[in-house]
Short mmCIF file of C-alpha atoms and ligand atoms in Angstrom, two decimals:
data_model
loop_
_atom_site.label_atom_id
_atom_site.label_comp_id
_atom_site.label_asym_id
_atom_site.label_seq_id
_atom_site.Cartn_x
_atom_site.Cartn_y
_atom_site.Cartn_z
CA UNK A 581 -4.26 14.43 17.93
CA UNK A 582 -7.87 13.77 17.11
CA UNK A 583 -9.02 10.84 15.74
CA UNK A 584 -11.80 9.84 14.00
CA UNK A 585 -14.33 6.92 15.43
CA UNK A 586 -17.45 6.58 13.90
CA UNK A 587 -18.65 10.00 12.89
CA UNK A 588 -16.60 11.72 15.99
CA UNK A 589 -13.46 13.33 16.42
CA UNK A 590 -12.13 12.76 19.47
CA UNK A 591 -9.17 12.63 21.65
CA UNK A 592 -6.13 10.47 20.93
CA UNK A 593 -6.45 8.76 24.55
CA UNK A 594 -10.07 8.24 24.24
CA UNK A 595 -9.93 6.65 20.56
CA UNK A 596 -10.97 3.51 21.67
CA UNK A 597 -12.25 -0.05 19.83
CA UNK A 598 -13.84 -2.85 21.89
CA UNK A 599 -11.47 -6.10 22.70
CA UNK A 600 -14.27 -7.94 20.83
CA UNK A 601 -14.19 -6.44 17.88
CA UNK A 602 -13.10 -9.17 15.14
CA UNK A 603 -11.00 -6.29 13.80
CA UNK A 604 -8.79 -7.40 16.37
CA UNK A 605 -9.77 -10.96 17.01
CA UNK A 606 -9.43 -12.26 13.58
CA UNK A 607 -7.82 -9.21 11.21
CA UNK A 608 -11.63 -9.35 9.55
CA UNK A 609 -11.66 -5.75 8.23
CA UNK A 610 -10.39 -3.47 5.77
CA UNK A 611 -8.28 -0.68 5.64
CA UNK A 612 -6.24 2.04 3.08
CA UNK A 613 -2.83 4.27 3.64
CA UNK A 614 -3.11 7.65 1.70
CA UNK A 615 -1.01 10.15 1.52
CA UNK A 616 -1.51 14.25 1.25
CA UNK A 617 0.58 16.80 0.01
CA UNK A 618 0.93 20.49 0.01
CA UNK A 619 -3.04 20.77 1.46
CA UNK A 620 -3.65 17.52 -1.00
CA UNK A 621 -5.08 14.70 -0.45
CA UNK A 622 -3.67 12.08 -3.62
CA UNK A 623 -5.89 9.78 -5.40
CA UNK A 624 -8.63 10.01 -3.01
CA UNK A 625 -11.02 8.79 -4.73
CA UNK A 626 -9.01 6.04 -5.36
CA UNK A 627 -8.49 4.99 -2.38
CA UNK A 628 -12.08 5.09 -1.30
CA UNK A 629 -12.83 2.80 -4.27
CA UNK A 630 -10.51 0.60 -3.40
CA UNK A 631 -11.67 0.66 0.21
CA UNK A 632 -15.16 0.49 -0.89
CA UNK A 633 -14.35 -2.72 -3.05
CA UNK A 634 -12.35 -4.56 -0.34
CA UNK A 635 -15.25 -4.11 1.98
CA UNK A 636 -17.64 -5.80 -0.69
CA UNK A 637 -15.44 -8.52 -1.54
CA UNK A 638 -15.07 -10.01 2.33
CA UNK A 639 -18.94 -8.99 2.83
CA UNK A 640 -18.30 -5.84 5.16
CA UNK A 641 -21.06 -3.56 4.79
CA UNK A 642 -19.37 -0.05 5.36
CA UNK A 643 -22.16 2.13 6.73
CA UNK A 644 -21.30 5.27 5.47
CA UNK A 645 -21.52 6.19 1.51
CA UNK A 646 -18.39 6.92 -0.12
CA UNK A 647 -19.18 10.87 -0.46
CA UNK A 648 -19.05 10.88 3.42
CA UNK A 649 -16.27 8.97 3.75
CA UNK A 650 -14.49 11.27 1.43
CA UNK A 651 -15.52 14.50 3.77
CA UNK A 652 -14.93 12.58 7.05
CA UNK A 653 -11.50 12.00 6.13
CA UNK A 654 -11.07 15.56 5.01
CA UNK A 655 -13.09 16.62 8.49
CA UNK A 656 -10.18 14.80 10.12
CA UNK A 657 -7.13 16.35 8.22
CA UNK A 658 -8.63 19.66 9.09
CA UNK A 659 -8.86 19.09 12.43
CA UNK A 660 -4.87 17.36 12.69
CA UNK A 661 -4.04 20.62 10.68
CA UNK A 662 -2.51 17.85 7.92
CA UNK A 663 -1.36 19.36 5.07
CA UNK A 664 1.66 17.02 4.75
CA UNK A 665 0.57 13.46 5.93
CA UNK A 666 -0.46 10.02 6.50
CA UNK A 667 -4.26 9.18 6.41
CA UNK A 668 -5.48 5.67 7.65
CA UNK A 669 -9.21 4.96 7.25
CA UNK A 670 -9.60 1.77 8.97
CA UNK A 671 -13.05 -0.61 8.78
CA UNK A 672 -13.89 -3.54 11.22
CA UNK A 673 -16.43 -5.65 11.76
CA UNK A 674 -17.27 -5.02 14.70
CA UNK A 675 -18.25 -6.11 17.72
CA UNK A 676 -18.95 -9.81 17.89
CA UNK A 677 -18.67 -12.94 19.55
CA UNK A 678 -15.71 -15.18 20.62
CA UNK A 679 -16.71 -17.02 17.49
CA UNK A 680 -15.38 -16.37 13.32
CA UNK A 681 -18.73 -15.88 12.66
CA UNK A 682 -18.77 -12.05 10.98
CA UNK A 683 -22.71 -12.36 10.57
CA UNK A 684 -23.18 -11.73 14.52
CA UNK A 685 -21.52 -8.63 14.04
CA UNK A 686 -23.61 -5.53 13.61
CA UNK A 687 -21.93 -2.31 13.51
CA UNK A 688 -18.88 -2.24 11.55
CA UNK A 689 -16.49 0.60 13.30
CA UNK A 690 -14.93 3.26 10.86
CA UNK A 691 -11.94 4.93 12.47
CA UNK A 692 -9.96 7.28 10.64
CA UNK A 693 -6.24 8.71 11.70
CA UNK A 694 -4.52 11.19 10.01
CA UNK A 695 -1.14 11.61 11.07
CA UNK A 696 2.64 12.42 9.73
CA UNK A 697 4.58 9.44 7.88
CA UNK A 698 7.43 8.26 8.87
CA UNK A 699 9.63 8.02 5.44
CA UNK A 700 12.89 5.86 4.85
CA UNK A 701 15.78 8.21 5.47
CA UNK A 702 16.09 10.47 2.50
CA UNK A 703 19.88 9.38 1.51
CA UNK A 704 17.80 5.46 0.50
CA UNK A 705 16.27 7.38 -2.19
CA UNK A 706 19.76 8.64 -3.40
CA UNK A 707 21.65 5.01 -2.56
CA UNK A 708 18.63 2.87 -3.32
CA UNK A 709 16.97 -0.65 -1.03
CA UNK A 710 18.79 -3.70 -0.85
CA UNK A 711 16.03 -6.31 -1.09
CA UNK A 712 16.54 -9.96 -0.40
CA UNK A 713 13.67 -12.78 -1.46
CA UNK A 714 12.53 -14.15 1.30
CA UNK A 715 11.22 -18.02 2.25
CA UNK A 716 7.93 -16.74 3.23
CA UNK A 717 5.21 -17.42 0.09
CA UNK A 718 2.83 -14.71 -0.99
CA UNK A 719 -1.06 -16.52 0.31
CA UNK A 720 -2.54 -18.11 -2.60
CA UNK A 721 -4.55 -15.41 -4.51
CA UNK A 722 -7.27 -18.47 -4.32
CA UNK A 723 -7.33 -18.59 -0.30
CA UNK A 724 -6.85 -14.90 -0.08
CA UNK A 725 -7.06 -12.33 -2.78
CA UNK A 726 -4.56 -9.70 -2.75
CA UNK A 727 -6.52 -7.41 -4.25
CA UNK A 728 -8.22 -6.81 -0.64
CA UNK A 729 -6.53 -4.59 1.43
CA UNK A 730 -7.77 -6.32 5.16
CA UNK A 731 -6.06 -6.23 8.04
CA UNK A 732 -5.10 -9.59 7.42
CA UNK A 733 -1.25 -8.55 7.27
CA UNK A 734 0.53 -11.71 9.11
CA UNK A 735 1.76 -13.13 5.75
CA UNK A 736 3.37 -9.25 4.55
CA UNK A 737 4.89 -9.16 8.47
CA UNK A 738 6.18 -12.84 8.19
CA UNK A 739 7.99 -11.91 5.28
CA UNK A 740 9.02 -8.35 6.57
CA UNK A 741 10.38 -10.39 9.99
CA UNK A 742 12.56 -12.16 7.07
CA UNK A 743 14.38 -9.56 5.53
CA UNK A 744 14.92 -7.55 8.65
CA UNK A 745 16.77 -10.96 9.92
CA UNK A 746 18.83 -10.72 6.80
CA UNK A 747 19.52 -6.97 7.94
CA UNK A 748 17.72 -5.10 4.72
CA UNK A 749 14.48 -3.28 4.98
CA UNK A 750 12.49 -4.69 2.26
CA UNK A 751 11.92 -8.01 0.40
CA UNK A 752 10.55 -9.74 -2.67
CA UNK A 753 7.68 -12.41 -1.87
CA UNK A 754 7.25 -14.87 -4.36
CA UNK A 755 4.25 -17.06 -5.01
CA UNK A 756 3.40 -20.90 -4.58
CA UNK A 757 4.56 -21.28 -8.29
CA UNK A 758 7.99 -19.51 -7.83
CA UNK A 759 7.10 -16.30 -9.30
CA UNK A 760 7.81 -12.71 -8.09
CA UNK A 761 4.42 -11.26 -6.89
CA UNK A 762 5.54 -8.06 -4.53
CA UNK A 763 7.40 -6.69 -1.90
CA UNK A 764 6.28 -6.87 2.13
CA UNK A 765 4.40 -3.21 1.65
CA UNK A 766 5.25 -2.00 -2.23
CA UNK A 767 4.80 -2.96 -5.64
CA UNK A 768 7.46 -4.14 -7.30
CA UNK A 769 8.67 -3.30 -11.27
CA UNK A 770 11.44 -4.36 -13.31
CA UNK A 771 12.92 -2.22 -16.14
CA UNK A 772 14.32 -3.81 -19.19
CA UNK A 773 15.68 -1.75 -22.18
CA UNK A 774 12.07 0.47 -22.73
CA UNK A 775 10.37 -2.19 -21.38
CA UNK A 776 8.74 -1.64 -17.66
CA UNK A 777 7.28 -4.71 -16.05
CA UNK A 778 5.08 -5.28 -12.95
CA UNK A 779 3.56 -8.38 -12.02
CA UNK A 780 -0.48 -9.14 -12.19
CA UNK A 781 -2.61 -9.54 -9.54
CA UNK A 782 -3.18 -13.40 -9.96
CA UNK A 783 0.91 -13.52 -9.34
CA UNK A 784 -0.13 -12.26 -5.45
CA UNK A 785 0.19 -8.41 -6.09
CA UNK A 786 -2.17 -6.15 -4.54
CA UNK A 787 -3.23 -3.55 -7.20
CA UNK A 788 -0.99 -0.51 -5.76
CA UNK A 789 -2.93 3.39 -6.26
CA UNK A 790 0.91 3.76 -6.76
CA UNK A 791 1.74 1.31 -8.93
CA UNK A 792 -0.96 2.45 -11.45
CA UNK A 793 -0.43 6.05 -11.16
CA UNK A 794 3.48 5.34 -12.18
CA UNK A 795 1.67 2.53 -14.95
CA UNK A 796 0.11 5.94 -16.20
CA UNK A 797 2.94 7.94 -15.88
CA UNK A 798 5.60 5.70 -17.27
CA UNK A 799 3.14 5.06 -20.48
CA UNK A 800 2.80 9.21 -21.53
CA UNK A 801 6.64 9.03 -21.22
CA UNK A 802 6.71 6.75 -23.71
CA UNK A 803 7.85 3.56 -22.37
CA UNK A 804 6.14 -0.21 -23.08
CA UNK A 805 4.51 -1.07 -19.53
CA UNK A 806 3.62 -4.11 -18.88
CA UNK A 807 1.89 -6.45 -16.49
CA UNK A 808 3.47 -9.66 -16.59
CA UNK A 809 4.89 -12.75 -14.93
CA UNK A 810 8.63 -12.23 -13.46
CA UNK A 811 10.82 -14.38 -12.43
CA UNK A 812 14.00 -13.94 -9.75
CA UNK A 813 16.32 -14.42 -12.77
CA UNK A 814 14.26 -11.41 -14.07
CA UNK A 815 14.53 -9.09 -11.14
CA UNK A 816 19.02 -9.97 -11.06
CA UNK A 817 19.32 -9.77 -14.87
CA UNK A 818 17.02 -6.23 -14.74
CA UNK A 819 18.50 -2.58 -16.06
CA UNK A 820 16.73 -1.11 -13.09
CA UNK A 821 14.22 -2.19 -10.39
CA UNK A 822 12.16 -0.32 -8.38
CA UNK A 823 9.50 -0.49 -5.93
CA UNK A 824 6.51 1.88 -5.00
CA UNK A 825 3.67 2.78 -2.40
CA UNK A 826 1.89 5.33 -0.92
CA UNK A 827 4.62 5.66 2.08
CA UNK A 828 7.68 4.81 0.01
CA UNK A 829 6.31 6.49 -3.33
CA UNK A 830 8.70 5.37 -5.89
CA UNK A 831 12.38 3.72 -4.27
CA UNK A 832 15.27 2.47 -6.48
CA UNK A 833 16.64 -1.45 -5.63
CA UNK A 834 20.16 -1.81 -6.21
CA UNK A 835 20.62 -5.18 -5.00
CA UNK A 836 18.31 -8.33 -4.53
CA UNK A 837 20.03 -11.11 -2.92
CA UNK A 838 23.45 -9.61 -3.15
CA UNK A 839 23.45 -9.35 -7.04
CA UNK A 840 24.00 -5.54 -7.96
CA UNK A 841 20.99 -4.42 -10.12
CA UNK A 842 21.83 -2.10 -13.52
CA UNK A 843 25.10 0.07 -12.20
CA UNK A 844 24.28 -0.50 -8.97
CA UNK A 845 22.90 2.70 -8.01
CA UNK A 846 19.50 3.82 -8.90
CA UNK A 847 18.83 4.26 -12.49
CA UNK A 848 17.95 6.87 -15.05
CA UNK A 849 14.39 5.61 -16.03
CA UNK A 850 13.54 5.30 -11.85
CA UNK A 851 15.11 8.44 -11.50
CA UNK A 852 12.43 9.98 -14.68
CA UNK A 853 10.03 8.50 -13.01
CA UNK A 854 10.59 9.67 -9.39
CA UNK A 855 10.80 13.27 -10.60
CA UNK A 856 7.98 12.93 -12.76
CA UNK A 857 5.94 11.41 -9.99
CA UNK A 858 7.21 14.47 -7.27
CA UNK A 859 5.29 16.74 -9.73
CA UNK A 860 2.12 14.95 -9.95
CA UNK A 861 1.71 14.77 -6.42
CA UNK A 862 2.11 18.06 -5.88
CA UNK A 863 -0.53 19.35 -8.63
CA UNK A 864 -3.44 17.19 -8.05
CA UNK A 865 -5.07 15.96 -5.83
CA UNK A 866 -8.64 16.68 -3.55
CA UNK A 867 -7.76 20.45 -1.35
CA UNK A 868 -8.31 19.66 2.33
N1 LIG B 1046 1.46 -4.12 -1.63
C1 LIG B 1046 1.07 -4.22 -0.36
C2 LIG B 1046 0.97 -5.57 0.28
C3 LIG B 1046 0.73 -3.06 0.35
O1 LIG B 1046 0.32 -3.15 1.61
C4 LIG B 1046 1.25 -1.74 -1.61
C5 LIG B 1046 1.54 -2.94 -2.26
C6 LIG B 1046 1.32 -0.45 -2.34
O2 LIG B 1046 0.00 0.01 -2.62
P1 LIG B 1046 -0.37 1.56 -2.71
O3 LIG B 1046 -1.83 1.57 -2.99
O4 LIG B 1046 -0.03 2.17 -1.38
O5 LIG B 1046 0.42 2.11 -3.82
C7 LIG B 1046 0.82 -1.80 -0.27
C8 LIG B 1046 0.45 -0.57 0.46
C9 LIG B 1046 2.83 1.16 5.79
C10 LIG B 1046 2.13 1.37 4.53
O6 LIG B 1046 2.38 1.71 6.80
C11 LIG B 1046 2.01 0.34 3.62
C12 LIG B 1046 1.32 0.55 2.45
C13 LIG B 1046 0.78 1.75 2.16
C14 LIG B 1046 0.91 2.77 3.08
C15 LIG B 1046 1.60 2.58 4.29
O7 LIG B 1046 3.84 0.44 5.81
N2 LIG B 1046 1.22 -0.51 1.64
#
């Protein structure tokens, strides 16, 4: 495997980031997950903007422009041979000083991997995720926005440590006022009658490439999405629930906190939506 450190490809064992880097000292940095299929890569630009935004908003300087991110990332899928993968552009800081101070820090380090995923097991998309709300809280969109993707991920990996203690895979995080903001690693929606539902931003959510793609998708079909406050009651008394992501695209939930969502088994509108979803991804996207 080759992988990508500032401008470079090189060898897997000689990828290599300084212990000093506040990347790893203090999860200062950004980073994206993106996905390519058939020779595709999905919502590229997308994720770059994202990436690009993320960087602004926590004063990260990336020192490339976004067109050369966009080719560096293909240079790297070209030279995995991805066609079918998992692409992880990753921004520090940089190099600093035993100290928070990011200002010291002078050359942020872009690394890029592009890799396989590593999916849940097909049958979970047949059966559908047992989810459990978890004790953890969502940080307060005030102290840390979750519209920045950083590498700040101890609050998604508290919760995550949560639900795998209650033996499911996934979980809802709710915020400091009680409200359901998303799961450890997905975007979470609720389906009522024709109504879809996803909670805002402000509610803790990080705004999901997913999540609006199936926002797009789930509007041409005709249904009334929505972003909106949700509540637990809202997620047990749901038709259908669902979560989605780059590596999970779009999962069914069948149960959250052992009440059986809709029949119980994924439902007809996820189902719509996870077909309709398998298409787009496999006509569109930026050829590697
Ligand atoms: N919420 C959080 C906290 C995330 O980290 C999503 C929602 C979904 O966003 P996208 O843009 O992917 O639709 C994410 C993204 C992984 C992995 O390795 C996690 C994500 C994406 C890709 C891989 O577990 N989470």
């Amino acid at each position: 495997m080759k992988v990508y450190v500032n401008g470079k490809l090189v060898d897997k064992a000689e990828a290599r980031i300084s212990v000093f880097d506040h990347g790893l000292l203090y999860g200062d940095g950004v980073f994206e997950g993106i996905r390519a299929y058939n020779g595709r890569i999905f919502m590229l630009e997308r994720h770059i903007d994202r990436l690009y935004a993320s960087a602004q908003a926590i004063a990260l300087e990336i020192p490339i422009s976004k067109e050369r991110m966009a080719t560096d990332i293909i240079r790297t899928c070209r030279a995995n041979r991805i066609r079918n993968g998992y692409i992880r552009p990753i921004v520090t800081r940089g190099v600093g000083t035993l100290g928070l101070n990011p200002f010291v820090c002078r050359n942020p380090q872009i690394i890029i991997i592009a890799s396989k995923i590593q999916l849940y097991p097909p049958e979970l998309y047949e059966k559908g995720l047992e989810l459990v709300t978890v004790g953890t809280l969502r940080n307060l969109p005030e102290a840390i926005n979750p519209r920045i993707k950083s590498l700040n991920y101890l609050n998604n990996v508290l919760a995550k440590i949560e639900a795998l203690n209650a033996g499911v895979m996934e979980c809802i995080m709710l915020n400091a006022q009680g409200f359901v903001a998303e799961a450890s690693g997905d975007n979470v929606f609720v389906v009522k009658g024709n109504r879809i539902v996803t909670p805002p931003s402000w509610c803790g959510a990080l705004e999901g490439i997913t999540r609006g793609v199936v926002m797009e998708l789930a509007a041409e079909m005709g249904y009334d999405v929505r972003e909106d406050v949700l509540t637990r009651y809202d997620l047990y008394t749901a038709d259908e629930v669902f979560l989605t992501g780059t590596a999970a695209e779009i999962i069914g939930v069948v149960k959250v906190d052992r009440r059986a969502i809709g029949s119980g088994r994924p439902g007809p509108v996820t189902r719509s939506l996870m077909a309709a979803f398998r298409q787009l991804v496999q006509r569109s996207g930026t050829a590697i």
